[in-house]
Amino acid sequence: MWDPTGGETRAGSGLPVEEGEERVRVLLRTREGAVREISREELGAALADRRAALWVDLLRPRERGEEILRGVLGLPSLTVEDCMAPLRMPKMDVFSVAGQRRLFVAAFAVRVERGPMLSLRAVEVDLVAGPNYLVTVRDGPVFEIEGRLEGRIREGNLPETPGRHLVYEALDALVDGHLPGLVEVAGAAEELEESLDPNRERASVAALEGLIYLRRDLQAFRRLAVAQQEILRRLGRVSPELREHLSDVEDNQREAVDMADATRDYVEGAIEAYRMRRDERSELGIRRLTVFAAILGPLSLISGIYGANFVEIPGAQSEWGFPVFVGAQVLFAGFASWLLHRRGLL
């Protein structure tokens, strides 16, 4: 089942998030090249150092996360609301804080969940970038960006204003995770298609339902991926220094969209082919019943009329009466069968 966030319901929103405790992590790379984690109290001084690089990671943000977004970073209320509440579609916004431009991007990662039925799930990741920092806000583990951003900060070689470059790194890691998930879904679709057998309808119900759920999830993925592709295009326009890098990410996103389209078409073809084979089998059964009714119906009618309405049936007293009557019925049944066969109904 496609779920843009997943998990239990967030109070007041009606939208689901994952359970767990709030976690705040701040990773700092100083101008000297030292990398260490710092506390909330040290964050203000670190932000003032324009030659430092910071990654602020807010997992399942609540009071502490909101206080950092509002009080320490000074983000406007609308941006804080976008970070705290689940969004249904990717989004990008450019705004100013103290006369300096900031960037907000809502993107998504993909998870393949194998339960009773395989499903795709989107995991929202909000990114807020300043000159020397990147804030990531998420409601569940996103190992793609965790490893990429920590590795990038530790290895150094960042530009003078690393905030937007870290946005590119995060988006690149998220989009790189789309194709492996879609490949896994394509393999599962092939397995489900092989399980469809019109001769075993009851056993095929689970596989058919699985394909229908996959088709729905792939359609939802495509809708989000196309919107995210447009976000990448817009981000390239507002960040010319990243345009070349973002173009590569956009190509990867387009490839994921094409993969989703191809898998969805395959799933739709498998569902349609199964339904056609099942309908053909049902039609064959109905045709056979119709043929039997056409052959036996007149015989039953004649036998019923004569047996129920006549006291003396002609020939009933003769020793040849019954054999002649049965022979006439057999001849009629044979003639009817020949006629139906000639018309292609038998």
Tab-separated table of C-alpha atoms in Angstrom:
chain	number	residue	atom	x	y	z
A	1	MET	CA	0.000	0.000	0.000
A	2	TRP	CA	1.461	3.356	-1.001
A	3	ASP	CA	1.915	5.559	2.037
A	4	PRO	CA	3.765	8.883	1.676
A	5	THR	CA	5.017	8.712	5.255
A	6	GLY	CA	4.069	5.454	6.956
A	7	GLY	CA	3.437	4.451	10.558
A	8	GLU	CA	1.109	5.765	13.240
A	9	THR	CA	-0.991	8.943	13.045
A	10	ARG	CA	0.658	12.252	13.915
A	11	ALA	CA	-1.493	14.083	16.459
A	12	GLY	CA	-3.583	16.809	14.879
A	13	SER	CA	-2.668	16.060	11.278
A	14	GLY	CA	-4.482	12.830	10.463
A	15	LEU	CA	-1.356	11.759	8.576
A	16	PRO	CA	0.875	8.822	9.556
A	17	VAL	CA	4.468	8.946	10.795
A	18	GLU	CA	6.763	6.339	12.287
A	19	GLU	CA	6.850	5.720	16.006
A	20	GLY	CA	9.914	6.531	18.070
A	21	GLU	CA	11.687	9.136	20.143
A	22	GLU	CA	12.852	12.497	18.859
A	23	ARG	CA	16.543	12.641	18.021
A	24	VAL	CA	18.712	15.663	17.244
A	25	ARG	CA	22.208	15.257	15.870
A	26	VAL	CA	24.563	18.070	14.809
A	27	LEU	CA	27.770	17.253	12.927
A	28	LEU	CA	30.324	20.076	12.578
A	29	ARG	CA	33.390	20.399	10.384
A	30	THR	CA	35.467	23.299	11.625
A	31	ARG	CA	37.561	25.601	9.485
A	32	GLU	CA	40.614	23.632	10.643
A	33	GLY	CA	39.109	20.414	9.250
A	34	ALA	CA	38.195	18.764	12.554
A	35	VAL	CA	34.883	16.859	12.541
A	36	ARG	CA	32.854	16.327	15.706
A	37	GLU	CA	29.326	16.233	17.025
A	38	ILE	CA	28.218	19.292	18.975
A	39	SER	CA	25.364	20.029	21.363
A	40	ARG	CA	22.356	22.268	20.892
A	41	GLU	CA	24.044	24.973	23.001
A	42	GLU	CA	27.076	25.090	20.660
A	43	LEU	CA	24.975	25.335	17.515
A	44	GLY	CA	24.549	29.117	17.549
A	45	ALA	CA	28.291	29.789	17.672
A	46	ALA	CA	28.967	27.214	14.959
A	47	LEU	CA	26.417	28.842	12.631
A	48	ALA	CA	28.194	32.174	13.025
A	49	ASP	CA	31.427	30.699	11.628
A	50	ARG	CA	30.940	31.043	7.864
A	51	ARG	CA	33.928	28.807	7.140
A	52	ALA	CA	32.460	25.877	9.056
A	53	ALA	CA	30.123	23.238	7.611
A	54	LEU	CA	27.209	21.860	9.627
A	55	TRP	CA	24.709	19.088	9.193
A	56	VAL	CA	21.733	19.251	11.557
A	57	ASP	CA	19.709	16.025	11.478
A	58	LEU	CA	16.244	16.081	13.082
A	59	LEU	CA	14.660	12.648	13.380
A	60	ARG	CA	10.960	12.612	14.361
A	61	PRO	CA	11.103	16.306	15.385
A	62	ARG	CA	8.913	17.581	18.180
A	63	GLU	CA	9.596	20.316	20.760
A	64	ARG	CA	13.414	20.280	20.526
A	65	GLY	CA	13.399	20.158	16.746
A	66	GLU	CA	10.866	22.952	16.452
A	67	GLU	CA	12.862	25.100	18.882
A	68	ILE	CA	15.984	24.679	16.711
A	69	LEU	CA	14.089	25.534	13.533
A	70	ARG	CA	12.387	28.604	14.994
A	71	GLY	CA	14.729	29.844	17.693
A	72	VAL	CA	18.226	28.975	16.487
A	73	LEU	CA	17.833	29.068	12.709
A	74	GLY	CA	15.110	31.731	12.686
A	75	LEU	CA	13.072	30.059	9.954
A	76	PRO	CA	9.672	31.559	9.061
A	77	SER	CA	6.533	29.906	10.383
A	78	LEU	CA	5.446	28.484	7.019
A	79	THR	CA	8.784	26.725	6.545
A	80	VAL	CA	8.696	25.337	10.087
A	81	GLU	CA	5.163	24.085	9.462
A	82	ASP	CA	6.290	22.363	6.256
A	83	CYS	CA	9.097	20.671	8.186
A	84	MET	CA	6.917	19.539	11.073
A	85	ALA	CA	3.863	18.342	9.104
A	86	PRO	CA	3.937	15.576	6.464
A	87	LEU	CA	3.603	16.788	2.876
A	88	ARG	CA	1.897	14.865	0.101
A	89	MET	CA	4.042	16.104	-2.797
A	90	PRO	CA	7.655	17.272	-3.331
A	91	LYS	CA	8.093	20.988	-2.837
A	92	MET	CA	10.718	23.731	-3.168
A	93	ASP	CA	10.779	27.241	-1.734
A	94	VAL	CA	13.358	30.039	-1.629
A	95	PHE	CA	13.041	32.521	1.246
A	96	SER	CA	15.149	35.026	3.182
A	97	VAL	CA	16.315	35.097	6.790
A	98	ALA	CA	18.061	38.268	7.974
A	99	GLY	CA	18.552	39.325	4.356
A	100	GLN	CA	20.188	36.044	3.320
A	101	ARG	CA	18.610	33.510	0.975
A	102	ARG	CA	17.631	30.116	2.317
A	103	LEU	CA	16.368	27.058	0.491
A	104	PHE	CA	13.666	24.555	1.445
A	105	VAL	CA	13.198	21.287	-0.459
A	106	ALA	CA	10.786	18.456	0.360
A	107	ALA	CA	11.902	15.236	-1.356
A	108	PHE	CA	11.221	11.534	-0.854
A	109	ALA	CA	12.994	8.210	-0.632
A	110	VAL	CA	11.482	4.830	-1.557
A	111	ARG	CA	11.104	1.741	0.607
A	112	VAL	CA	10.019	-1.739	-0.501
A	113	GLU	CA	8.122	-3.513	2.255
A	114	ARG	CA	7.502	-7.260	2.140
A	115	GLY	CA	4.504	-8.136	4.273
A	116	PRO	CA	1.482	-10.216	3.327
A	117	MET	CA	1.680	-8.188	0.121
A	118	LEU	CA	4.717	-6.390	-1.272
A	119	SER	CA	4.294	-2.617	-1.293
A	120	LEU	CA	6.128	0.612	-2.036
A	121	ARG	CA	6.350	3.308	0.623
A	122	ALA	CA	7.562	6.865	0.288
A	123	VAL	CA	9.642	8.401	3.085
A	124	GLU	CA	9.590	12.186	3.162
A	125	VAL	CA	12.844	14.066	3.752
A	126	ASP	CA	12.790	17.844	4.224
A	127	LEU	CA	15.967	19.816	3.498
A	128	VAL	CA	16.697	23.364	4.671
A	129	ALA	CA	19.945	24.924	3.451
A	130	GLY	CA	21.763	28.065	4.514
A	131	PRO	CA	25.202	29.343	3.498
A	132	ASN	CA	27.123	26.925	5.712
A	133	TYR	CA	24.566	24.398	6.940
A	134	LEU	CA	22.047	21.782	5.908
A	135	VAL	CA	19.119	20.663	8.040
A	136	THR	CA	17.463	17.316	7.296
A	137	VAL	CA	14.047	16.576	8.797
A	138	ARG	CA	12.569	13.079	8.595
A	139	ASP	CA	10.213	10.743	10.418
A	140	GLY	CA	12.173	7.530	9.908
A	141	PRO	CA	15.589	6.127	9.009
A	142	VAL	CA	16.909	7.154	5.591
A	143	PHE	CA	20.256	5.405	5.400
A	144	GLU	CA	21.033	6.784	1.942
A	145	ILE	CA	21.471	10.362	3.105
A	146	GLU	CA	22.876	9.450	6.519
A	147	GLY	CA	25.893	7.716	5.023
A	148	ARG	CA	26.332	10.156	2.133
A	149	LEU	CA	26.197	13.387	4.166
A	150	GLU	CA	28.362	12.159	7.019
A	151	GLY	CA	30.938	10.825	4.577
A	152	ARG	CA	30.931	14.079	2.593
A	153	ILE	CA	31.464	16.232	5.668
A	154	ARG	CA	34.212	14.004	7.046
A	155	GLU	CA	36.173	13.850	3.813
A	156	GLY	CA	36.037	17.631	3.371
A	157	ASN	CA	36.777	19.328	0.027
A	158	LEU	CA	33.549	21.317	0.316
A	159	PRO	CA	32.949	24.670	-1.401
A	160	GLU	CA	33.139	27.918	0.560
A	161	THR	CA	29.347	27.928	1.016
A	162	PRO	CA	28.585	24.219	1.405
A	163	GLY	CA	24.869	24.394	2.257
A	164	ARG	CA	23.436	23.964	-1.233
A	165	HIS	CA	26.128	21.503	-2.237
A	166	LEU	CA	25.000	19.298	0.649
A	167	VAL	CA	21.437	19.619	-0.696
A	168	TYR	CA	22.681	18.200	-3.990
A	169	GLU	CA	24.436	15.340	-2.169
A	170	ALA	CA	21.253	14.492	-0.257
A	171	LEU	CA	19.040	14.586	-3.364
A	172	ASP	CA	21.535	12.510	-5.335
A	173	ALA	CA	21.567	9.868	-2.586
A	174	LEU	CA	17.759	9.786	-2.402
A	175	VAL	CA	17.272	9.435	-6.159
A	176	ASP	CA	20.015	6.794	-6.403
A	177	GLY	CA	17.903	4.663	-4.070
A	178	HIS	CA	14.859	4.713	-6.359
A	179	LEU	CA	16.091	2.342	-9.067
A	180	PRO	CA	17.101	-0.550	-6.760
A	181	GLY	CA	13.660	-0.423	-5.175
A	182	LEU	CA	11.954	-0.448	-8.561
A	183	VAL	CA	14.107	-3.361	-9.741
A	184	GLU	CA	12.981	-5.316	-6.679
A	185	VAL	CA	9.354	-4.448	-7.447
A	186	ALA	CA	9.786	-5.570	-11.071
A	187	GLY	CA	11.147	-8.924	-9.892
A	188	ALA	CA	8.236	-9.340	-7.486
A	189	ALA	CA	5.789	-8.510	-10.295
A	190	GLU	CA	7.280	-11.288	-12.433
A	191	GLU	CA	6.927	-13.772	-9.567
A	192	LEU	CA	3.295	-12.782	-9.037
A	193	GLU	CA	2.567	-13.021	-12.765
A	194	GLU	CA	3.915	-16.586	-12.803
A	195	SER	CA	1.521	-17.454	-9.960
A	196	LEU	CA	-1.552	-16.508	-11.999
A	197	ASP	CA	-3.371	-19.564	-13.339
A	198	PRO	CA	-6.945	-19.323	-14.678
A	199	ASN	CA	-7.400	-23.022	-13.905
A	200	ARG	CA	-6.727	-22.304	-10.211
A	201	GLU	CA	-8.721	-19.143	-9.619
A	202	ARG	CA	-8.898	-19.389	-5.848
A	203	ALA	CA	-5.133	-19.856	-5.576
A	204	SER	CA	-4.569	-16.925	-7.968
A	205	VAL	CA	-6.608	-14.405	-5.968
A	206	ALA	CA	-3.684	-13.394	-3.710
A	207	ALA	CA	-1.321	-12.938	-6.671
A	208	LEU	CA	-3.926	-10.882	-8.543
A	209	GLU	CA	-4.502	-8.636	-5.526
A	210	GLY	CA	-0.735	-8.214	-5.139
A	211	LEU	CA	-0.423	-7.070	-8.752
A	212	ILE	CA	-3.319	-4.642	-8.341
A	213	TYR	CA	-1.693	-3.127	-5.236
A	214	LEU	CA	1.643	-2.869	-7.064
A	215	ARG	CA	0.004	-1.096	-9.978
A	216	ARG	CA	-1.517	1.439	-7.616
A	217	ASP	CA	1.810	1.994	-5.831
A	218	LEU	CA	3.663	2.422	-9.126
A	219	GLN	CA	1.148	5.012	-10.285
A	220	ALA	CA	1.593	6.914	-7.024
A	221	PHE	CA	5.392	6.644	-7.293
A	222	ARG	CA	5.300	8.036	-10.804
A	223	ARG	CA	3.197	10.986	-9.682
A	224	LEU	CA	5.698	11.850	-6.942
A	225	ALA	CA	8.759	11.178	-9.110
A	226	VAL	CA	7.558	13.445	-11.926
A	227	ALA	CA	6.902	16.216	-9.393
A	228	GLN	CA	10.364	15.695	-7.884
A	229	GLN	CA	11.887	15.837	-11.349
A	230	GLU	CA	10.359	19.286	-11.791
A	231	ILE	CA	11.752	20.321	-8.385
A	232	LEU	CA	15.249	19.308	-9.537
A	233	ARG	CA	14.800	21.374	-12.686
A	234	ARG	CA	13.719	24.433	-10.697
A	235	LEU	CA	16.552	23.949	-8.228
A	236	GLY	CA	19.026	24.004	-11.103
A	237	ARG	CA	17.642	27.372	-12.195
A	238	VAL	CA	18.012	28.989	-8.755
A	239	SER	CA	21.434	27.383	-8.129
A	240	PRO	CA	23.495	27.805	-11.318
A	241	GLU	CA	26.626	26.458	-9.603
A	242	LEU	CA	24.867	23.095	-9.145
A	243	ARG	CA	23.079	22.951	-12.491
A	244	GLU	CA	25.453	20.423	-14.038
A	245	HIS	CA	25.336	18.133	-10.988
A	246	LEU	CA	21.558	18.411	-10.676
A	247	SER	CA	21.173	17.593	-14.359
A	248	ASP	CA	22.714	14.189	-13.653
A	249	VAL	CA	20.337	13.669	-10.717
A	250	GLU	CA	17.429	14.665	-12.954
A	251	ASP	CA	18.517	12.075	-15.524
A	252	ASN	CA	18.525	9.406	-12.817
A	253	GLN	CA	15.075	10.516	-11.704
A	254	ARG	CA	13.815	10.331	-15.282
A	255	GLU	CA	15.234	6.817	-15.572
A	256	ALA	CA	13.342	5.846	-12.409
A	257	VAL	CA	10.128	7.272	-13.905
A	258	ASP	CA	10.685	5.249	-17.086
A	259	MET	CA	11.330	2.127	-15.010
A	260	ALA	CA	8.114	2.701	-13.072
A	261	ASP	CA	6.192	3.173	-16.331
A	262	ALA	CA	7.629	-0.021	-17.811
A	263	THR	CA	6.872	-2.049	-14.674
A	264	ARG	CA	3.364	-0.631	-14.455
A	265	ASP	CA	2.731	-1.533	-18.105
A	266	TYR	CA	4.011	-5.052	-17.422
A	267	VAL	CA	1.720	-5.384	-14.399
A	268	GLU	CA	-1.272	-4.079	-16.340
A	269	GLY	CA	-0.501	-6.508	-19.168
A	270	ALA	CA	-0.254	-9.423	-16.726
A	271	ILE	CA	-3.569	-8.502	-15.096
A	272	GLU	CA	-5.306	-8.068	-18.454
A	273	ALA	CA	-3.890	-11.324	-19.850
A	274	TYR	CA	-5.028	-13.250	-16.768
A	275	ARG	CA	-8.493	-11.737	-16.953
A	276	MET	CA	-8.768	-12.583	-20.652
A	277	ARG	CA	-7.727	-16.207	-20.025
A	278	ARG	CA	-10.101	-16.456	-17.092
A	279	ASP	CA	-12.993	-14.975	-19.103
A	280	GLU	CA	-12.217	-17.307	-21.998
A	281	ARG	CA	-12.308	-20.279	-19.642
A	282	SER	CA	-15.622	-19.104	-18.168
A	283	GLU	CA	-17.029	-18.515	-21.645
A	284	LEU	CA	-16.004	-22.035	-22.673
A	285	GLY	CA	-17.801	-23.477	-19.659
A	286	ILE	CA	-20.942	-21.467	-20.420
A	287	ARG	CA	-20.809	-22.582	-24.055
A	288	ARG	CA	-20.619	-26.232	-23.021
A	289	LEU	CA	-23.591	-25.857	-20.692
A	290	THR	CA	-25.540	-24.158	-23.490
A	291	VAL	CA	-24.763	-27.019	-25.876
A	292	PHE	CA	-25.869	-29.611	-23.334
A	293	ALA	CA	-29.063	-27.645	-22.729
A	294	ALA	CA	-29.720	-27.414	-26.490
A	295	ILE	CA	-29.340	-31.186	-26.840
A	296	LEU	CA	-31.105	-32.392	-23.705
A	297	GLY	CA	-33.728	-29.649	-23.427
A	298	PRO	CA	-36.001	-30.782	-26.309
A	299	LEU	CA	-35.688	-34.427	-25.240
A	300	SER	CA	-36.697	-33.588	-21.682
A	301	LEU	CA	-39.568	-31.443	-22.967
A	302	ILE	CA	-40.961	-34.204	-25.194
A	303	SER	CA	-40.607	-36.836	-22.472
A	304	GLY	CA	-42.275	-34.567	-19.934
A	305	ILE	CA	-45.196	-33.641	-22.165
A	306	TYR	CA	-45.991	-37.200	-23.197
A	307	GLY	CA	-45.371	-38.715	-19.809
A	308	ALA	CA	-47.461	-36.206	-17.872
A	309	ASN	CA	-50.368	-35.501	-20.232
A	310	PHE	CA	-51.269	-38.750	-21.996
A	311	VAL	CA	-52.792	-41.817	-20.402
A	312	GLU	CA	-52.053	-44.019	-23.376
A	313	ILE	CA	-48.896	-43.253	-25.296
A	314	PRO	CA	-48.856	-44.647	-28.859
A	315	GLY	CA	-46.592	-47.683	-29.008
A	316	ALA	CA	-46.350	-48.022	-25.248
A	317	GLN	CA	-48.029	-51.432	-25.346
A	318	SER	CA	-45.691	-52.732	-28.023
A	319	GLU	CA	-42.522	-54.562	-27.103
A	320	TRP	CA	-40.712	-52.289	-29.580
A	321	GLY	CA	-42.250	-49.090	-28.239
A	322	PHE	CA	-39.612	-48.225	-25.657
A	323	PRO	CA	-36.593	-49.128	-27.849
A	324	VAL	CA	-38.034	-47.092	-30.734
A	325	PHE	CA	-38.665	-44.108	-28.432
A	326	VAL	CA	-35.135	-44.256	-26.995
A	327	GLY	CA	-33.653	-44.719	-30.468
A	328	ALA	CA	-35.536	-41.667	-31.731
A	329	GLN	CA	-34.139	-39.619	-28.853
A	330	VAL	CA	-30.610	-40.857	-29.547
A	331	LEU	CA	-30.996	-39.980	-33.237
A	332	PHE	CA	-32.249	-36.516	-32.320
A	333	ALA	CA	-29.355	-36.008	-29.908
A	334	GLY	CA	-26.882	-37.140	-32.580
A	335	PHE	CA	-28.408	-34.843	-35.192
A	336	ALA	CA	-28.381	-31.896	-32.786
A	337	SER	CA	-24.740	-32.596	-31.874
A	338	TRP	CA	-23.763	-32.744	-35.565
A	339	LEU	CA	-25.593	-29.505	-36.285
A	340	LEU	CA	-23.984	-27.687	-33.330
A	341	HIS	CA	-20.556	-29.025	-34.286
A	342	ARG	CA	-21.032	-27.807	-37.842
A	343	ARG	CA	-21.817	-24.334	-36.503
A	344	GLY	CA	-18.669	-24.385	-34.364
A	345	LEU	CA	-20.518	-24.541	-31.048
A	346	LEU	CA	-19.323	-27.995	-30.045
